[in-house]
Amino acid sequence: MRVEDKKRSLTVAPFKCAWGEEFRFVEAGRGCIAFEASAQNDVTLVFREQPGSQHYHYKMDSSRHYAVILGSHRNKRLKIEVDGRTVVDEAGVGLCRSSSFQSYWISIYDGLISIGQGRHPNNNVLFQWLDPDPNQNVQYVGLSSWDKHVGYRNISVLPSAPQNSIRWSQIEYAYAERHGEGGHAKNEESKDGCEQRVIADFLESLDFSDAMFVVGSERKVVPAHKIVLVASGEFDFISMSGTAIELPSFSYPVLHSLLEYIYTGSTQVSFDLFQMLLY
């Protein structure tokens, strides 16, 4: 492993792993790492309760941990493993690039693992998965590889927090602006730097999300907004604990059509899907 400046540039040799106090979450079970990587395949990050050694490899780890692999199977898959067991194996062609550095971020918050591209967490989300038995003690991040060298640079460990609650004032102002009705809100961006948008623009958006659906046996995470769901008259969050709504017998297309109708007022479905929505 060659290290020029751990914050700036780091090269991990095949089957090796880089650890350090600078790659540690401030709060156990909650944190985000943003970085750039250059590799042919298998950009691998490991999240553990304690740091490992340079010769550590997640395939030999018997302790509790998460492993996120970008560009698995010769740069064709995205994988998440929990304690050595594969829980996510999704198509992800071309996630890695050896000719240039690509920006990524991975966040963990109480078992919710979010993976995205770009330097800004919660933007350009590639995938989310919610652990039904979250490891609240993971704190150290290991930068690893498989059978090829992986270059890492511009590595930053950041706090991870749940999405802010959506504010009706933002939505009302966006509607007024779009329809030329004026309004009392000022013509400026919100404090969060987000442009004002109408409700339909928040469909399955992480922006201001404060609820989530966990769908099917694959446990796909779909973000939502309590204020919109409650306004539809079909959801009662007062009697619920937490923000996750488990729907193990639902398929994603069914949920998407339902949410599309709630957020936009219309949806298009096949006859078979329509029957599933009815029953």
PDB file of N, CA and C in Angstrom, residues 123 164 167 170 188-197 207-208:
ATOM      1  N   ASN A 123     -27.175  13.293  -2.762  1.00  0.00           N
ATOM      2  CA  ASN A 123     -27.423  13.613  -4.168  1.00  0.00           C
ATOM      3  C   ASN A 123     -26.989  12.429  -5.029  1.00  0.00           C
ATOM      4  N   ASN A 164     -34.165  16.273   6.675  1.00  0.00           N
ATOM      5  CA  ASN A 164     -34.983  17.271   7.353  1.00  0.00           C
ATOM      6  C   ASN A 164     -36.446  17.101   6.992  1.00  0.00           C
ATOM      7  N   ARG A 167     -41.075  21.305   4.477  1.00  0.00           N
ATOM      8  CA  ARG A 167     -41.767  22.490   4.948  1.00  0.00           C
ATOM      9  C   ARG A 167     -42.802  22.922   3.914  1.00  0.00           C
ATOM     10  N   GLN A 170     -42.250  26.016   1.644  1.00  0.00           N
ATOM     11  CA  GLN A 170     -41.464  25.887   0.422  1.00  0.00           C
ATOM     12  C   GLN A 170     -42.346  25.433  -0.734  1.00  0.00           C
ATOM     13  N   GLU A 188     -36.300  33.803  -3.229  1.00  0.00           N
ATOM     14  CA  GLU A 188     -34.929  33.398  -2.977  1.00  0.00           C
ATOM     15  C   GLU A 188     -34.911  31.925  -2.659  1.00  0.00           C
ATOM     16  N   GLU A 189     -33.722  31.332  -2.669  1.00  0.00           N
ATOM     17  CA  GLU A 189     -33.612  29.926  -2.342  1.00  0.00           C
ATOM     18  C   GLU A 189     -33.814  29.735  -0.852  1.00  0.00           C
ATOM     19  N   SER A 190     -34.178  28.509  -0.467  1.00  0.00           N
ATOM     20  CA  SER A 190     -34.382  28.206   0.940  1.00  0.00           C
ATOM     21  C   SER A 190     -33.054  28.200   1.669  1.00  0.00           C
ATOM     22  N   LYS A 191     -33.109  28.124   3.002  1.00  0.00           N
ATOM     23  CA  LYS A 191     -31.895  28.100   3.798  1.00  0.00           C
ATOM     24  C   LYS A 191     -31.048  26.887   3.479  1.00  0.00           C
ATOM     25  N   ASP A 192     -31.671  25.815   2.995  1.00  0.00           N
ATOM     26  CA  ASP A 192     -30.925  24.610   2.670  1.00  0.00           C
ATOM     27  C   ASP A 192     -30.316  24.680   1.280  1.00  0.00           C
ATOM     28  N   GLY A 193     -30.533  25.780   0.553  1.00  0.00           N
ATOM     29  CA  GLY A 193     -29.962  25.921  -0.775  1.00  0.00           C
ATOM     30  C   GLY A 193     -30.728  25.174  -1.836  1.00  0.00           C
ATOM     31  N   CYS A 194     -31.944  24.740  -1.536  1.00  0.00           N
ATOM     32  CA  CYS A 194     -32.741  23.988  -2.502  1.00  0.00           C
ATOM     33  C   CYS A 194     -33.743  24.915  -3.168  1.00  0.00           C
ATOM     34  N   GLU A 195     -33.935  24.769  -4.460  1.00  0.00           N
ATOM     35  CA  GLU A 195     -34.935  25.560  -5.148  1.00  0.00           C
ATOM     36  C   GLU A 195     -36.318  25.116  -4.706  1.00  0.00           C
ATOM     37  N   GLN A 196     -37.238  26.055  -4.674  1.00  0.00           N
ATOM     38  CA  GLN A 196     -38.607  25.738  -4.311  1.00  0.00           C
ATOM     39  C   GLN A 196     -39.231  24.889  -5.417  1.00  0.00           C
ATOM     40  N   ARG A 197     -39.953  23.860  -5.027  1.00  0.00           N
ATOM     41  CA  ARG A 197     -40.520  22.947  -6.013  1.00  0.00           C
ATOM     42  C   ARG A 197     -41.926  22.540  -5.608  1.00  0.00           C
ATOM     43  N   ASP A 207     -34.818  14.685  -0.823  1.00  0.00           N
ATOM     44  CA  ASP A 207     -34.874  16.042  -0.296  1.00  0.00           C
ATOM     45  C   ASP A 207     -35.986  16.164   0.741  1.00  0.00           C
ATOM     46  N   PHE A 208     -35.617  16.509   1.973  1.00  0.00           N
ATOM     47  CA  PHE A 208     -36.548  16.726   3.079  1.00  0.00           C
ATOM     48  C   PHE A 208     -37.338  15.470   3.457  1.00  0.00           C
TER      49      PHE A 208
END
